Amino acid sequence: MMRFYYILLLLFFAPSEILSGKSKYHSNNEILGFLDRFSETSSLKTHVFSIGKSVSGFPLKVLRINQPGNRIGVPSIKLIANIHGNEVVGREVLLHFIQFLDKNYETNKQVKCLVDNVRIYILPTMNPDGFSESIQGQCEGVTGRHNKNDFDLNRNFPDYIYGNAYGVPQDEYRRMIQPEAAAIMKWMNRTRFVLSASLHGGAMVANYPFDNYGSPEELNNKYEALTPDHDVVYHLAKTYVHSHRRISKGVRCPWDEFGLLYFEDGLTNGAKWYTVKGGMQDYNYVAGCIELTLEISCCKYPQPKKLSMFKKENIQPLLKFGLQALRGIKGRVFDSQTQKPIAEAILHIVGRKFTFRTSKKGEFWRILRPGAYNLKVEAVGYESVTERITAEEYSEDECPQIPMISISLKPKQ
Ligand SMILES: [Zn+2]
């Protein structure tokens, strides 16, 4: 009898079955249930944990797929949806993506490559409180967009130019940082992410940093505010868009009278579209993680019958995007005398102003286009070094195993 119940249980909760059935939206609680059940039943190494709570106390739960275990040199990526509570398609897309990775791990070479070589963190809802306020069928508007304290979370991060989004003094602003944004910041401080995507709705376009700029001189002649890593950023955006059947052709949203949401090639620089102070994308970039803002549906909260199309058309783009974490360089920084790894070493590619840091185990990662670069490495109490490094070229169907670069720093006398 016990065995019968066990089989029944498995039938209900086998990961591949969790999302089956009719196209429907999952409530905040159902998402938590899905993540827990998935983690319990998947044969992949997974872990569910909370990075913090929303204003109303709802846990912000993340699923980590960590097939590589504790292996050194494994890059981490994150996929986040629903920062705007009323932009809901990304939630369902991410649940579907989790299930897709599980189902296709043994049979699909690219899935296996991603799952075996990348730590994948997925946060299906960053703004569950806003979601509870939002209304199914509302394609436009802002009902449910903000968090429970009425803050736009994508304007709530310390801005790289102004320090804050509102022109108020720093310490006052720190008190205004909302728990949802603070949870992301703390999480990013613990984990060295190399690549990230934030899924939105309201247009169909891949938006790349910067979202903000200091003065008009920082704009190029196309009115864009580009990062020093634009070659990489643009490549990442193109990687996503080119495998998206509709975005790659440019999508005109039905209510977009003046073409404000229309992008011929499905790509735009954030600041060129409209400036955002305190956006998550810029915060990530400055902190050493390249994040894109992916707008994946014209309608912010479409009818559920449309969901299967959105799920389907985003799988390949997300997979190809995630695999980019395996391109570029990676390595470790050591103390030349003790041979111990150095945490919090600061690295930068010479000629590119922004830095990235080593993990607790002294590891670093940076996505780069193929070529030779100078990598400068500094750490408190050590002589800094600059080394010539090379990022190799890999074809699309390869599963790159890039070599670990070992860098030794001499303690200062
Ligand atoms: Zn949005």
mmCIF file of N, CA and C in Angstrom, residues 71-75 328-334 359 361-365 389 394 401-407:
data_model
loop_
_atom_site.group_PDB
_atom_site.id
_atom_site.type_symbol
_atom_site.label_atom_id
_atom_site.label_comp_id
_atom_site.label_asym_id
_atom_site.label_seq_id
_atom_site.Cartn_x
_atom_site.Cartn_y
_atom_site.Cartn_z
ATOM 1 N N ARG A 71 32.985 22.342 -7.703
ATOM 2 C CA ARG A 71 34.123 22.486 -8.624
ATOM 3 C C ARG A 71 34.582 23.947 -8.702
ATOM 4 N N ILE A 72 35.898 24.135 -8.729
ATOM 5 C CA ILE A 72 36.465 25.489 -8.814
ATOM 6 C C ILE A 72 36.330 26.010 -10.244
ATOM 7 N N GLY A 73 36.085 27.310 -10.374
ATOM 8 C CA GLY A 73 36.095 27.948 -11.694
ATOM 9 C C GLY A 73 34.776 27.891 -12.442
ATOM 10 N N VAL A 74 33.700 27.509 -11.758
ATOM 11 C CA VAL A 74 32.383 27.425 -12.423
ATOM 12 C C VAL A 74 31.700 28.795 -12.368
ATOM 13 N N PRO A 75 31.359 29.380 -13.514
ATOM 14 C CA PRO A 75 30.707 30.699 -13.493
ATOM 15 C C PRO A 75 29.258 30.609 -13.008
ATOM 16 N N GLY A 328 35.146 33.762 -22.847
ATOM 17 C CA GLY A 328 35.938 34.817 -22.218
ATOM 18 C C GLY A 328 37.093 34.241 -21.438
ATOM 19 N N ILE A 329 37.258 34.724 -20.211
ATOM 20 C CA ILE A 329 38.376 34.253 -19.387
ATOM 21 C C ILE A 329 37.886 33.870 -17.996
ATOM 22 N N LYS A 330 38.658 33.012 -17.359
ATOM 23 C CA LYS A 330 38.437 32.743 -15.942
ATOM 24 C C LYS A 330 39.772 32.384 -15.307
ATOM 25 N N GLY A 331 39.836 32.458 -14.009
ATOM 26 C CA GLY A 331 41.096 32.141 -13.356
ATOM 27 C C GLY A 331 41.006 32.293 -11.858
ATOM 28 N N ARG A 332 42.201 32.333 -11.254
ATOM 29 C CA ARG A 332 42.286 32.449 -9.798
ATOM 30 C C ARG A 332 43.469 33.310 -9.423
ATOM 31 N N VAL A 333 43.333 34.032 -8.329
ATOM 32 C CA VAL A 333 44.409 34.888 -7.843
ATOM 33 C C VAL A 333 44.942 34.301 -6.532
ATOM 34 N N PHE A 334 46.286 34.166 -6.465
ATOM 35 C CA PHE A 334 46.929 33.560 -5.289
ATOM 36 C C PHE A 334 47.964 34.494 -4.666
ATOM 37 N N SER A 359 36.147 35.852 -6.057
ATOM 38 C CA SER A 359 35.267 35.206 -5.083
ATOM 39 C C SER A 359 36.072 34.853 -3.827
ATOM 40 N N LYS A 361 37.034 32.073 -3.010
ATOM 41 C CA LYS A 361 38.078 31.108 -3.362
ATOM 42 C C LYS A 361 39.086 31.690 -4.360
ATOM 43 N N GLY A 362 39.072 33.025 -4.503
ATOM 44 C CA GLY A 362 40.028 33.698 -5.378
ATOM 45 C C GLY A 362 39.708 33.584 -6.858
ATOM 46 N N GLU A 363 38.507 33.092 -7.198
ATOM 47 C CA GLU A 363 38.170 32.888 -8.625
ATOM 48 C C GLU A 363 37.656 34.180 -9.268
ATOM 49 N N PHE A 364 37.886 34.289 -10.568
ATOM 50 C CA PHE A 364 37.291 35.397 -11.322
ATOM 51 C C PHE A 364 36.821 34.898 -12.675
ATOM 52 N N TRP A 365 35.883 35.642 -13.245
ATOM 53 C CA TRP A 365 35.348 35.342 -14.573
ATOM 54 C C TRP A 365 35.083 36.657 -15.283
ATOM 55 N N ILE A 389 46.597 38.376 -21.551
ATOM 56 C CA ILE A 389 45.754 37.177 -21.556
ATOM 57 C C ILE A 389 45.017 37.066 -22.894
ATOM 58 N N TYR A 394 35.349 30.253 -29.887
ATOM 59 C CA TYR A 394 34.669 28.953 -29.908
ATOM 60 C C TYR A 394 33.475 29.038 -30.834
ATOM 61 N N GLN A 401 35.639 24.762 -22.802
ATOM 62 C CA GLN A 401 36.271 24.534 -21.497
ATOM 63 C C GLN A 401 37.457 25.482 -21.459
ATOM 64 N N ILE A 402 37.216 26.719 -21.037
ATOM 65 C CA ILE A 402 38.309 27.683 -21.101
ATOM 66 C C ILE A 402 39.308 27.420 -19.980
ATOM 67 N N PRO A 403 40.609 27.615 -20.278
ATOM 68 C CA PRO A 403 41.639 27.307 -19.278
ATOM 69 C C PRO A 403 41.588 28.280 -18.107
ATOM 70 N N MET A 404 41.969 27.812 -16.924
ATOM 71 C CA MET A 404 42.069 28.678 -15.743
ATOM 72 C C MET A 404 43.382 29.449 -15.812
ATOM 73 N N ILE A 405 43.300 30.753 -15.683
ATOM 74 C CA ILE A 405 44.507 31.579 -15.626
ATOM 75 C C ILE A 405 44.916 31.685 -14.151
ATOM 76 N N SER A 406 46.160 31.450 -13.871
ATOM 77 C CA SER A 406 46.620 31.541 -12.484
ATOM 78 C C SER A 406 47.466 32.795 -12.326
ATOM 79 N N ILE A 407 47.082 33.647 -11.373
ATOM 80 C CA ILE A 407 47.810 34.904 -11.176
ATOM 81 C C ILE A 407 48.326 34.965 -9.742
#
